[in-house]
Short mmCIF file of C-alpha atoms and ligand atoms in Angstrom, two decimals:
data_model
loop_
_atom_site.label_atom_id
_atom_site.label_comp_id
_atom_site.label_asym_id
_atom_site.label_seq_id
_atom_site.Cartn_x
_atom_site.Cartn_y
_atom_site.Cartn_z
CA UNK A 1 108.77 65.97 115.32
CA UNK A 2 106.42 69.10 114.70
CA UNK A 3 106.89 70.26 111.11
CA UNK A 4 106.62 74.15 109.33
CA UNK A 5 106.39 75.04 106.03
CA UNK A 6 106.96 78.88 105.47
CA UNK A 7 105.44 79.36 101.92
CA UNK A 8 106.48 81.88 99.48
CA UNK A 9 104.16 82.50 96.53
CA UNK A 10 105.01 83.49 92.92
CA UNK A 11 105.85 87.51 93.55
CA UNK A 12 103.63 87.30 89.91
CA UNK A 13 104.16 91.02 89.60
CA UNK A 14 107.72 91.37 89.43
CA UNK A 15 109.56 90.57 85.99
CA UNK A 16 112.45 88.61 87.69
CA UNK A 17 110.82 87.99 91.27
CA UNK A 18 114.28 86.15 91.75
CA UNK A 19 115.93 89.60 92.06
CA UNK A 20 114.99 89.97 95.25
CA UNK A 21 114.71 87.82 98.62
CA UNK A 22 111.74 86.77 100.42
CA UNK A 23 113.01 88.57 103.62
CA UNK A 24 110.55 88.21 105.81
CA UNK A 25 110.01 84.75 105.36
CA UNK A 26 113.35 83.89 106.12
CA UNK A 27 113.58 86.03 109.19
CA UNK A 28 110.57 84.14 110.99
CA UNK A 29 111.70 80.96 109.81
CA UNK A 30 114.87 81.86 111.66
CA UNK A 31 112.94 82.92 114.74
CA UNK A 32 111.04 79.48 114.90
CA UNK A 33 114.32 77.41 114.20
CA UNK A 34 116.62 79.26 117.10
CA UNK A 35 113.17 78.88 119.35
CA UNK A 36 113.23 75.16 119.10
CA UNK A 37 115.95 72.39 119.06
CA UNK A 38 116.26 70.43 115.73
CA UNK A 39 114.36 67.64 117.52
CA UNK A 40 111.12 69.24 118.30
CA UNK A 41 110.78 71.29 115.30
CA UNK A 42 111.46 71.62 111.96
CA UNK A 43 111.07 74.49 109.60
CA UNK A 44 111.33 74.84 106.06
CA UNK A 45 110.47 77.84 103.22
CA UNK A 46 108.68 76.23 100.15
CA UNK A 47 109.16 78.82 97.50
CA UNK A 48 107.21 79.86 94.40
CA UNK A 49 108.78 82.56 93.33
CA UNK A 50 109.67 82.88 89.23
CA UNK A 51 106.59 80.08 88.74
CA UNK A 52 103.76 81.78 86.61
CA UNK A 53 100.42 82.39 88.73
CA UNK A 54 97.33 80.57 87.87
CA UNK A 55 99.69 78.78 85.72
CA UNK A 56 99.55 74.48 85.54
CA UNK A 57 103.59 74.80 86.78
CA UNK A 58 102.55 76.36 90.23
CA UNK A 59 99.82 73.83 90.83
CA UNK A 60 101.90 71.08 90.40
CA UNK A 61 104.08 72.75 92.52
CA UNK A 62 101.65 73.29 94.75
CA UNK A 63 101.24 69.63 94.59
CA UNK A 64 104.36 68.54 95.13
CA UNK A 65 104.98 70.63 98.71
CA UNK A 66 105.20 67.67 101.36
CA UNK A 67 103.07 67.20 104.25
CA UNK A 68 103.26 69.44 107.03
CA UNK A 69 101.36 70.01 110.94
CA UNK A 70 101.66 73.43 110.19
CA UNK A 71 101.76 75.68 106.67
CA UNK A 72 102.44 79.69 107.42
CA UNK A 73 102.43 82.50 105.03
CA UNK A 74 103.52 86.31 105.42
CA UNK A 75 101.64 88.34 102.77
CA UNK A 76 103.48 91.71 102.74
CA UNK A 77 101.38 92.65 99.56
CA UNK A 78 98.27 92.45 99.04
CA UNK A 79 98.98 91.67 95.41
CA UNK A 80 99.71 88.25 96.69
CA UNK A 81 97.01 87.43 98.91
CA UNK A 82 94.82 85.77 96.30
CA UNK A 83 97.23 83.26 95.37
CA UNK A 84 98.00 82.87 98.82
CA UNK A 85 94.49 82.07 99.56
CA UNK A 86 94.25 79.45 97.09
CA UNK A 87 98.00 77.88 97.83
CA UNK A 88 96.29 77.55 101.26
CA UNK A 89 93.06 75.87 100.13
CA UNK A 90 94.50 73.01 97.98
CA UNK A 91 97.24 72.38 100.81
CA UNK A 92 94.44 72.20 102.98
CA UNK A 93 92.46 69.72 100.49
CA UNK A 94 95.39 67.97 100.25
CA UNK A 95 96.49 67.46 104.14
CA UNK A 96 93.23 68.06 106.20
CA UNK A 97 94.97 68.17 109.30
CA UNK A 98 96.97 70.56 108.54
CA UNK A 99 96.78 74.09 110.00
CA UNK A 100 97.31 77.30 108.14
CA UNK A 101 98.35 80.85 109.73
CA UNK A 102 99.72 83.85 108.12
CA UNK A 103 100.65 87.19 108.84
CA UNK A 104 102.07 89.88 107.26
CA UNK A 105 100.72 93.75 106.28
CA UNK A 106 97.57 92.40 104.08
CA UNK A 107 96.72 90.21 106.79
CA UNK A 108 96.96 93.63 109.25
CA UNK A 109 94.72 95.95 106.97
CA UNK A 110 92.32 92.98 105.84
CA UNK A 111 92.21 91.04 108.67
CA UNK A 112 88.40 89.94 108.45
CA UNK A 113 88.50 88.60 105.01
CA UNK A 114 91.88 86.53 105.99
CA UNK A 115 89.79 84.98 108.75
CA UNK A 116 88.29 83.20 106.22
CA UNK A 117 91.18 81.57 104.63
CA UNK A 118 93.16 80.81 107.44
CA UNK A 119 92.71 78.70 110.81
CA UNK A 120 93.96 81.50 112.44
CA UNK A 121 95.79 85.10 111.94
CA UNK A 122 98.63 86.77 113.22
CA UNK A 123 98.35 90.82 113.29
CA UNK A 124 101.14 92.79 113.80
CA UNK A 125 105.03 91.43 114.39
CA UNK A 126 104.87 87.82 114.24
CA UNK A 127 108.19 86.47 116.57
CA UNK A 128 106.16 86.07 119.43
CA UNK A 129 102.98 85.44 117.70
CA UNK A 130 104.10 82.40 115.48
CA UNK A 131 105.29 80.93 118.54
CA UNK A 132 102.38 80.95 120.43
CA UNK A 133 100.85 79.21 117.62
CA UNK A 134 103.42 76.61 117.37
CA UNK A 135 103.33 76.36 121.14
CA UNK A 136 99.52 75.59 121.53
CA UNK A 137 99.58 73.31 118.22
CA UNK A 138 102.30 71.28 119.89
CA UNK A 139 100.47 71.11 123.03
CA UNK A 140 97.59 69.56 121.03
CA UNK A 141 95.40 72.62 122.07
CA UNK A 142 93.44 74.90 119.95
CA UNK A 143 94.18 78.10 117.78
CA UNK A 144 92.69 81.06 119.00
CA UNK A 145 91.44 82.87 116.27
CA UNK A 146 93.84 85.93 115.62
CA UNK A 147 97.32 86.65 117.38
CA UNK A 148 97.87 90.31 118.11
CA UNK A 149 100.94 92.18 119.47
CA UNK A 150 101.82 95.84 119.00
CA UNK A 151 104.52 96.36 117.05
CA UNK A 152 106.34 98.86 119.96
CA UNK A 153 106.12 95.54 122.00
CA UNK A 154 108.37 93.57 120.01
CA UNK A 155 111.70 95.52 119.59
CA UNK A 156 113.24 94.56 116.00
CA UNK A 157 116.84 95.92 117.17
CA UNK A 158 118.58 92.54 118.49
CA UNK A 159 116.15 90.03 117.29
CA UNK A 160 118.02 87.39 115.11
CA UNK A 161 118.91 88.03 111.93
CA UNK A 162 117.76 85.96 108.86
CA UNK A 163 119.55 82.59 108.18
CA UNK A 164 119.88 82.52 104.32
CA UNK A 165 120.33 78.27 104.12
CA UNK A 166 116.56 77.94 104.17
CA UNK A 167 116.98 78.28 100.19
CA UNK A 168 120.03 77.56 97.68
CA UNK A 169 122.55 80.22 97.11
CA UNK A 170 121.07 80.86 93.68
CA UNK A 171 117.77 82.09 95.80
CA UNK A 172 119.22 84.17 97.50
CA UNK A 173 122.17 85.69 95.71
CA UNK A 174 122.46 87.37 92.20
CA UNK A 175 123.95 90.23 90.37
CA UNK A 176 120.75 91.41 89.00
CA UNK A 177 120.69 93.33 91.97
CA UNK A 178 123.51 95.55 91.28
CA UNK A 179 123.70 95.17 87.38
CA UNK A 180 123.97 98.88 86.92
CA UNK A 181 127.12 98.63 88.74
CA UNK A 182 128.82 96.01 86.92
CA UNK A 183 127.46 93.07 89.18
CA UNK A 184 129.10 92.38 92.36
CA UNK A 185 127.38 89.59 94.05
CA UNK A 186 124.44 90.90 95.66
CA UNK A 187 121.14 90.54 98.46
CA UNK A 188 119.00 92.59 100.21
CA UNK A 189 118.58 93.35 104.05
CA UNK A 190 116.36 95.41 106.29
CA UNK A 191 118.13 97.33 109.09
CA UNK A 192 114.52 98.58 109.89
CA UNK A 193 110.86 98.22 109.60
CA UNK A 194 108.53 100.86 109.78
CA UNK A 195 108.17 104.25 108.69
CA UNK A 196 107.23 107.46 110.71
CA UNK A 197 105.01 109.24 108.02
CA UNK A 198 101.66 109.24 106.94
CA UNK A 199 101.66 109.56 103.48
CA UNK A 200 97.41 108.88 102.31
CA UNK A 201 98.07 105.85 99.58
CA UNK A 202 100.92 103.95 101.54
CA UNK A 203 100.69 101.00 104.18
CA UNK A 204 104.40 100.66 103.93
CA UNK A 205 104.52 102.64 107.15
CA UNK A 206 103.53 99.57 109.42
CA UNK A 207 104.78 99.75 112.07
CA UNK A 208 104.26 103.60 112.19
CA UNK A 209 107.15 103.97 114.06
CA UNK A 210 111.23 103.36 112.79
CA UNK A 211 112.27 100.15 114.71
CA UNK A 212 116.08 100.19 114.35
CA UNK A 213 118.55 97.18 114.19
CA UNK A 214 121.30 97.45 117.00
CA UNK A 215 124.93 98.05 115.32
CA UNK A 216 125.82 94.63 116.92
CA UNK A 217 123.26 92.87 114.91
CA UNK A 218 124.27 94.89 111.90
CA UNK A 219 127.48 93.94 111.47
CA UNK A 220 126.96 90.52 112.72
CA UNK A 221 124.15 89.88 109.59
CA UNK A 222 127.07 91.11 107.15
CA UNK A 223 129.35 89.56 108.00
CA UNK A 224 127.30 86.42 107.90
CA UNK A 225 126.60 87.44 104.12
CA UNK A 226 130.50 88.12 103.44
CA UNK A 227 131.94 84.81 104.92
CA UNK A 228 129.01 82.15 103.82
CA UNK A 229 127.95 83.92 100.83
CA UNK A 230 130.65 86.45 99.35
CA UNK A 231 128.52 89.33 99.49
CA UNK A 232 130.10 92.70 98.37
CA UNK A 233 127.04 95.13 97.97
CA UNK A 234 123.35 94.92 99.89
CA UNK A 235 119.96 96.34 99.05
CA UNK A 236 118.81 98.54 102.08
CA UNK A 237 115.03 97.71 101.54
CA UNK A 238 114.25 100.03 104.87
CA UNK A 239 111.60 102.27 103.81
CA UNK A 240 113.86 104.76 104.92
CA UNK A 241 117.30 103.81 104.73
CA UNK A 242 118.91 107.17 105.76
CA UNK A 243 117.35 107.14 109.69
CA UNK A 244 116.09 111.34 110.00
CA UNK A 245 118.44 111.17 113.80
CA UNK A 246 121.91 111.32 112.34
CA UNK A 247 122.93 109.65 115.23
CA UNK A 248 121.22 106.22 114.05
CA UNK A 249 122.06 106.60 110.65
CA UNK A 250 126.06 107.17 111.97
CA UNK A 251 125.48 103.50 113.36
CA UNK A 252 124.69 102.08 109.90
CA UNK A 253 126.94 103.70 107.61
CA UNK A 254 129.34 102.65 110.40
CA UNK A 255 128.38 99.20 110.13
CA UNK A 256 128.36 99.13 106.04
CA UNK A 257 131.79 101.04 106.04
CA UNK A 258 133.45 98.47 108.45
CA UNK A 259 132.48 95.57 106.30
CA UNK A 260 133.29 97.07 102.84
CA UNK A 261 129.97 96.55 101.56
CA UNK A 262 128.50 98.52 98.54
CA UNK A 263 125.06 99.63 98.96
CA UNK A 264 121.84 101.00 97.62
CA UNK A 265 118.63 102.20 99.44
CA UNK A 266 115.19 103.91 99.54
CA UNK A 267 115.62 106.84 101.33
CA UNK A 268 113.40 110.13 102.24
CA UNK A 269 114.37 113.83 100.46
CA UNK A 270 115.24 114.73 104.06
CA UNK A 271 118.08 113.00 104.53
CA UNK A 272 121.05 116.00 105.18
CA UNK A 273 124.13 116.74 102.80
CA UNK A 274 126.23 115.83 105.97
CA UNK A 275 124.23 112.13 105.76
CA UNK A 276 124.45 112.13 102.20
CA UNK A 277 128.21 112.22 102.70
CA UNK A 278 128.59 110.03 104.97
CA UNK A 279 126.13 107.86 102.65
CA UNK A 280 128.94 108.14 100.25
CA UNK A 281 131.94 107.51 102.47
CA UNK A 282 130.38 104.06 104.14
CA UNK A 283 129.63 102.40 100.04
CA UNK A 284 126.22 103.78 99.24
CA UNK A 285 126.05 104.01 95.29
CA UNK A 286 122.51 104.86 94.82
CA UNK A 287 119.54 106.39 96.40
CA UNK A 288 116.11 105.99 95.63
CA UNK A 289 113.88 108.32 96.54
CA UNK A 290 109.86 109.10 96.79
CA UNK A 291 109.34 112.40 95.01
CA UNK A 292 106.08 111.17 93.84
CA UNK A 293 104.79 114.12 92.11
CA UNK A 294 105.84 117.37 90.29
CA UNK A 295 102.38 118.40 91.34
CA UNK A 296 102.31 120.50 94.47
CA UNK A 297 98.71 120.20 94.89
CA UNK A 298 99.17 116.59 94.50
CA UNK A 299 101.28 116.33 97.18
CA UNK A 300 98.93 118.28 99.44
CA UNK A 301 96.47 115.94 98.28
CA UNK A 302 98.40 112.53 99.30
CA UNK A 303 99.85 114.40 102.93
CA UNK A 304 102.95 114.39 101.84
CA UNK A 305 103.22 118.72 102.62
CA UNK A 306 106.45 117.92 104.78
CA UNK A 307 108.67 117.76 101.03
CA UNK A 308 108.76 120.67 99.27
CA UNK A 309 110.41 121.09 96.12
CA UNK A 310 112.98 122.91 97.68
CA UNK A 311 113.33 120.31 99.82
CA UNK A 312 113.52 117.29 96.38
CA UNK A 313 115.95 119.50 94.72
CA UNK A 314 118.01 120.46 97.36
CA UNK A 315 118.64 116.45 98.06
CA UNK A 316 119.50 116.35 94.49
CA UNK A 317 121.93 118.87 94.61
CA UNK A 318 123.56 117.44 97.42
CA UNK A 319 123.72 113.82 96.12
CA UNK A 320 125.10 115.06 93.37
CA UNK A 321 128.28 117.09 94.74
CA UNK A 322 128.74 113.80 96.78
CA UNK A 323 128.78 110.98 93.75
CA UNK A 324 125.13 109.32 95.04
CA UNK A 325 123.33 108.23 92.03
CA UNK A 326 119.43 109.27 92.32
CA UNK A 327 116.47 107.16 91.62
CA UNK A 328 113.48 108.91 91.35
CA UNK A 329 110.02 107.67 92.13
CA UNK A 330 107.29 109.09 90.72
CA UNK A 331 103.57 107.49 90.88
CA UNK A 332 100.77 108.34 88.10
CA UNK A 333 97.25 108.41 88.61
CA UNK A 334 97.05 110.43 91.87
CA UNK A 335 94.02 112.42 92.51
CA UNK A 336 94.16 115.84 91.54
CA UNK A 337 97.07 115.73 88.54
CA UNK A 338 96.96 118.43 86.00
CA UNK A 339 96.48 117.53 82.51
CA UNK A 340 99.92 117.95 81.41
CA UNK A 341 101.49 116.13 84.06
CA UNK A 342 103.47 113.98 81.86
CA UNK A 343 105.00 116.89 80.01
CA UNK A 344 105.45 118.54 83.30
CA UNK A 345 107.15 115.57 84.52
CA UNK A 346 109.67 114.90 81.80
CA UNK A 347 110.48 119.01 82.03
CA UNK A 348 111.34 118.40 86.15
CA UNK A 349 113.79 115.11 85.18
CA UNK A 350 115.31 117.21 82.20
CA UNK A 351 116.26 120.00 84.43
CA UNK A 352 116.95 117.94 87.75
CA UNK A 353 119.05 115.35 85.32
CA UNK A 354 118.53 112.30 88.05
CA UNK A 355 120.31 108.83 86.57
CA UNK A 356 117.18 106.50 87.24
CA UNK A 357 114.01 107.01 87.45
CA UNK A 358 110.81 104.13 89.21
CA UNK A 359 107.25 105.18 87.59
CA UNK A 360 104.71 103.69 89.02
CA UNK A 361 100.61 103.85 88.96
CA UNK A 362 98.51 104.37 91.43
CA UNK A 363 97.23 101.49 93.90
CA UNK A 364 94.83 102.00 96.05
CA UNK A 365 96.01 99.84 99.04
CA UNK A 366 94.15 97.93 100.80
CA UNK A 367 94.37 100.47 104.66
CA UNK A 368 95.90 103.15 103.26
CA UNK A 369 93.77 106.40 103.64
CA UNK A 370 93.04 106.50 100.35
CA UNK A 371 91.22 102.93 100.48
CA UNK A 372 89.65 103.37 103.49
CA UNK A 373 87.82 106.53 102.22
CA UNK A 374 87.50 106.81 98.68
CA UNK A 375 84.96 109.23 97.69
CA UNK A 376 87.38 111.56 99.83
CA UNK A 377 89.66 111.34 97.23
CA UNK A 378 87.66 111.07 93.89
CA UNK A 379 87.40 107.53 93.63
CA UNK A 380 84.64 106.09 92.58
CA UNK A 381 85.76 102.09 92.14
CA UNK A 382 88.47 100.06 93.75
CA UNK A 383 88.78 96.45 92.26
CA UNK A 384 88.76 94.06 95.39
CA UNK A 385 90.37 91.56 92.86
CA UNK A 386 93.99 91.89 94.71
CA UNK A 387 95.31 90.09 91.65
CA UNK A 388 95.07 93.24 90.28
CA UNK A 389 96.83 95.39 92.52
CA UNK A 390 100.52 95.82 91.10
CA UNK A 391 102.09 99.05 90.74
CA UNK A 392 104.97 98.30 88.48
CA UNK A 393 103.49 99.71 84.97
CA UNK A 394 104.76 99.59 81.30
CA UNK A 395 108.49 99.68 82.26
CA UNK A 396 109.44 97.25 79.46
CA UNK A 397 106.64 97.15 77.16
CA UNK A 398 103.29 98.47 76.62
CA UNK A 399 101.65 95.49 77.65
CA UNK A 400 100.42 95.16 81.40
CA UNK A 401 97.86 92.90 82.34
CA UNK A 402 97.17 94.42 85.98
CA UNK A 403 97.53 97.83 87.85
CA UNK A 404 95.25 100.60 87.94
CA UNK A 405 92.96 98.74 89.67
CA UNK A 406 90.37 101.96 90.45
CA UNK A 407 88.42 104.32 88.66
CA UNK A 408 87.74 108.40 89.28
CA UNK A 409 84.53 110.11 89.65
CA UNK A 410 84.38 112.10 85.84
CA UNK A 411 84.31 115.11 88.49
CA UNK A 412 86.74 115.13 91.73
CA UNK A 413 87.07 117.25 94.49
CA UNK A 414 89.74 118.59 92.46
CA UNK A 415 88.12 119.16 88.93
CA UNK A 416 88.29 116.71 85.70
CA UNK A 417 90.04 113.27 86.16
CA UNK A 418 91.79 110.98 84.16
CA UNK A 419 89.95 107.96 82.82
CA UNK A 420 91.65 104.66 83.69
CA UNK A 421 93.02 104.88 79.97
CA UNK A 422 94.13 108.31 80.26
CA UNK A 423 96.48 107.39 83.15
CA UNK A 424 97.87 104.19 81.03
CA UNK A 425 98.95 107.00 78.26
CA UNK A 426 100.51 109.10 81.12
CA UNK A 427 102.72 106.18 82.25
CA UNK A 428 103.13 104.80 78.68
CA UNK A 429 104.59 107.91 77.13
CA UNK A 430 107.08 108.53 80.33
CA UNK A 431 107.99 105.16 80.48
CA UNK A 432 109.19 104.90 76.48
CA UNK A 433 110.53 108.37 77.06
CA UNK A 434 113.04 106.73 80.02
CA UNK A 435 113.43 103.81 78.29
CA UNK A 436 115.24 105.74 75.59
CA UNK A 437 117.54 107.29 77.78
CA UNK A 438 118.61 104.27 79.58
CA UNK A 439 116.93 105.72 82.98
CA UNK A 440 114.85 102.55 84.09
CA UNK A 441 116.00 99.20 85.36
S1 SF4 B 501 105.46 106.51 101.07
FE1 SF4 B 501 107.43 106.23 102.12
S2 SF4 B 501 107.58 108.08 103.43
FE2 SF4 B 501 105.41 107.88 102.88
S3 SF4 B 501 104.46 106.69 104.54
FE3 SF4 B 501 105.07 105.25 102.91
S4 SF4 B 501 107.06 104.49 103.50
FE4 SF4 B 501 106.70 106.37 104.66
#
C-alpha cells in the first residue's frame, strides 16, 4: 500500500482560519483517490489549521503526523511557505525516506527557492502532475526535479469535484461563513480558477485565463454538499464569480438557483445590471468587489485603467436597485496615494453607502509585477521573510504583528511616500472608523 499525506499548515494569518476550507487540498486529494483503487493507494489531508505558528502545539503536531512514502503540500500563499518549509524539514528528519512535493501559486512564482525544500516541484495545475509523481514513486523510480503542465492543458471544467470526508464535518462546515446572514450552514467552492486581468500587485490571476466548471459538475458538487452535508449557502471563492460572457455566468446562477443555495462571491465592477439580477434571482446575497482605490492615478499605477469610477459606482447602483449587498475592497499602501487618502476614502464609502467594506495593505507578492520590478514602482525594500506577507491589517485591533512587509523610496516616481508607519495610521484610522459602523466582518 503506497501512502499520501496532503498537509495543510496553520493559515497563521487568518483570525478563525477554520472559516474557510482548504480547497485545494481537498480537490487533489480527490484526484489521487478516484486515480487509484483503495488498495494501491491511500490518501489522507493532515491539517493544521487554527494551531498557532512557531507555536510548541504545531510541533507536536507536527510530531504526531504518521509515517508516510509520500508528504505533498499546495502553498497557494506565499504567507505560508515558511511554515511549509519547515513542516517539510522535521517530517523529513523524522521519516528519511519519505518524499516531499508541493505545488501550488508560491511554488509557481518562486519555484527556485522551493527546489530547495522539496524533492521535487510541481508548477502549474497539479492533476496530472501529482500523478506522475505518485506513478514513478510507485514504480520505485526517481523524481524528476520539477513537474510542469500549462494550465490551458488541463481543463478544470469536468475534473472531479472535491470529496469533503477527507476532514470532519466541523472542518469543513460552519456558520461563520454566513454570520451576517443569520447563519445557515455554510462552505466554500470554486466554480473557476483563474483570472483574465493583469492587475501589477496580484498573482491571483494564475492561470491567466478563466477555466470554467461544466454546469454538470456544478450541480453535481452541490448537491453533494446538500445531501451529505446540509448545505444551504456557498462561498464563490472564484476570483471572479460573475464570468464577464453572460452566457457562462447564466450556467452558474442556473446551477445555484436549481439547488436553492444562498450565495456570496468576489466579483469584478463589470459584471452587468442584467447579471446582477440574475445574481439576485439564483441566491446571491453579497458581492465583494475590488475597487481598490479612490485614487485614479493609483489605479493607473497598479493597471487596473479598465474600472473607472463610473464604472465602481455604476455596479453600486445597480446592486443596489437589485437587493445585492456590496463589499468593498480597498488596499492601502499603493504607490502613488495622495496624502489624504484616508479622508478621501471614508468621503467615497459615505456617499457610495456600501454595507461592508475588506481594507487591506499592500503586499508585494512574490511574481506579481510589482515584486518582480520594484524600483518601477517606488519600492525600495521587500522583506523576503514570507512570514511576513499577510494582507489582512488592523480589522479588530490595532495590534498586527505582520503585513507591510516593504518600504518606499522617501521620493517615488510619483512624489512623497508614505513611511511604513504612515500607511499603518492610514489603515488604523479606516479600520476603527468601519468598525464603528458595523461595516467589517
Ligand atoms: S486583483 Fe482580481 S481582477 Fe485583478 S488580476 Fe487579481 S484576481 Fe484578477
Amino acid at each position: 500500500m503506497y501512502t499520501i499525506s496532503f498537509i495543510v499548515p496553520s493559515w497563521h494569518y487568518w483570525v478563525n482560519p477554520l472559516k474557510h476550507q482548504p480547497y485545494w487540498e481537498l480537490y487533489y486529494a480527490t484526484n489521487l483517490r478516484k486515480s487509484y483503487s483503495a488498495n494501491e493507494v491511500t490518501v489522507n489531508l493532515e491539517d493544521f489549521r487554527g494551531t498557532a505558528k512557531q507555536s510548541k502545539d504545531l510541533l507536536d503536531a507536527v510530531k504526531k503526523v504518521p509515517e508516510r512514502n509520500l508528504y505533498l503540500y499546495w502553498i497557494f500563499k506565499s504567507g505560508d511557505a515558511m511554515e511549509v518549509y519547515s513542516i517539510a524539514k522535521i517530517l523529513k528528519e523524522m521519516y528519511p525516506n519519505s518524499k516531499h512535493v508541493a505545488g501550488g501559486t508560491h511554488v509557481d512564482m518562486c519555484t527556485s527557492e522551493c527546489l530547495e525544500h522539496f524533492d521535487a516541484v510541481v508548477v502549474g495545475p497539479g492533476e496530472i502532475s501529482f500523478r506522475k509523481v505518485v506513478d514513478s514513486l510507485r514504480s520505485g523510480g526517481s523524481l524528476e526535479k520539477a513537474y510542469q503542465q500549462k494550465y490551458l492543458e488541463v481543463p478544470f471544467k469536468d475534473t472531479p469535484y472535491p470529496q469533503r470526508d477527507f476532514l470532519p464535518i466541523e472542518k469543513i462546515v460552519n456558520k461563520e461563513l454566513f454570520s451576517q446572514y443569520g447563519g445557515p450552514t455554510g462552505t466554500l467552492v470554486y466554480f473557476s480558477r483563474g483570472c483574465i486581468y493583469h492587475c501589477a500587485f496580484c498573482v491571483y490571476n494564475n492561470p491567466n485565463l478563466l477555466q470554467v466548471r461544466g454546469p454538470e459538475m456544478m450541480r453535481a458538487e452541490l448537491a453533494y454538499l446538500k445531501e451529505n452535508y446540509k448545505i444551504e449557502a456557498v462561498l464563490l471563492k472564484d476570483e471572479v464569480a460573475i464570468h464577464p460572457n453572460s452566457k457562462i455566468s447564466m450556467m452558474t446562477f442556473q446551477a445555484l438557483g436549481e439547488a436553492g443555495m444562498l450565495w456570496r462571491g468576489q466579483t469584478t465592477s463589470r459584471a452587468s445590471y442584467d447579471q446582477l439580477k440574475m445574481a439576485k434571482e439564483s441566491g446571491c446575497l453579497e458581492l465583494a468587489v475590488g475597487v481598490e482605490t479612490v485614487d485614479d492615478k493609483v489605479m493607473e499605477i497598479i493597471d487596473k485603467r479598465w474600472q473607472s469610477e463610473k464604472q465602481i459606482r455604476d455596479f453600486m447602483d445597480n446592486c443596489k436597485k437589485v437587493g445585492i449587498k456590496i463589499k468593498i475592497c480597498f488596499i492601502f499602501g499603493l504607490p502613488g496615494e495622495s496624502q489624504d487618502i484616508a479622508e478621501k476614502t471614508i468621503r467615497f464609502l459615505e456617499g457610495t453607502q456600501p454595507e461592508f467594506v475588506s481594507l487591506s495593505g499592500f503586499c508585494p507578492i512574490p511574481g506579481s509585477p510589482m515584486f518582480k520590478d520594484p524600483k518601477r514602482y517606488g519600492i525600495k525594500f521587500i522583506d523576503k521573510n514570507w512570514d511576513k506577507h499577510a494582507h489582512l491589517l488592523y480589522r479588530f485591533s490595532n495590534e498586527e504583528e505582520v503585513g507591510l512587509p516593504f518600504e518606499y523610496e522617501k521620493v517615488t516616481p510619483w512624489g512623497p511616500s508614505f513611511s511604513r508607519e504612515q500607511i499603518s495610521d492610514n489603515i488604523r484610522q479606516v479600520q476603527r472608523w468601519l468598525e464603528a459602523r458595523g461595516m467589517i466582518y
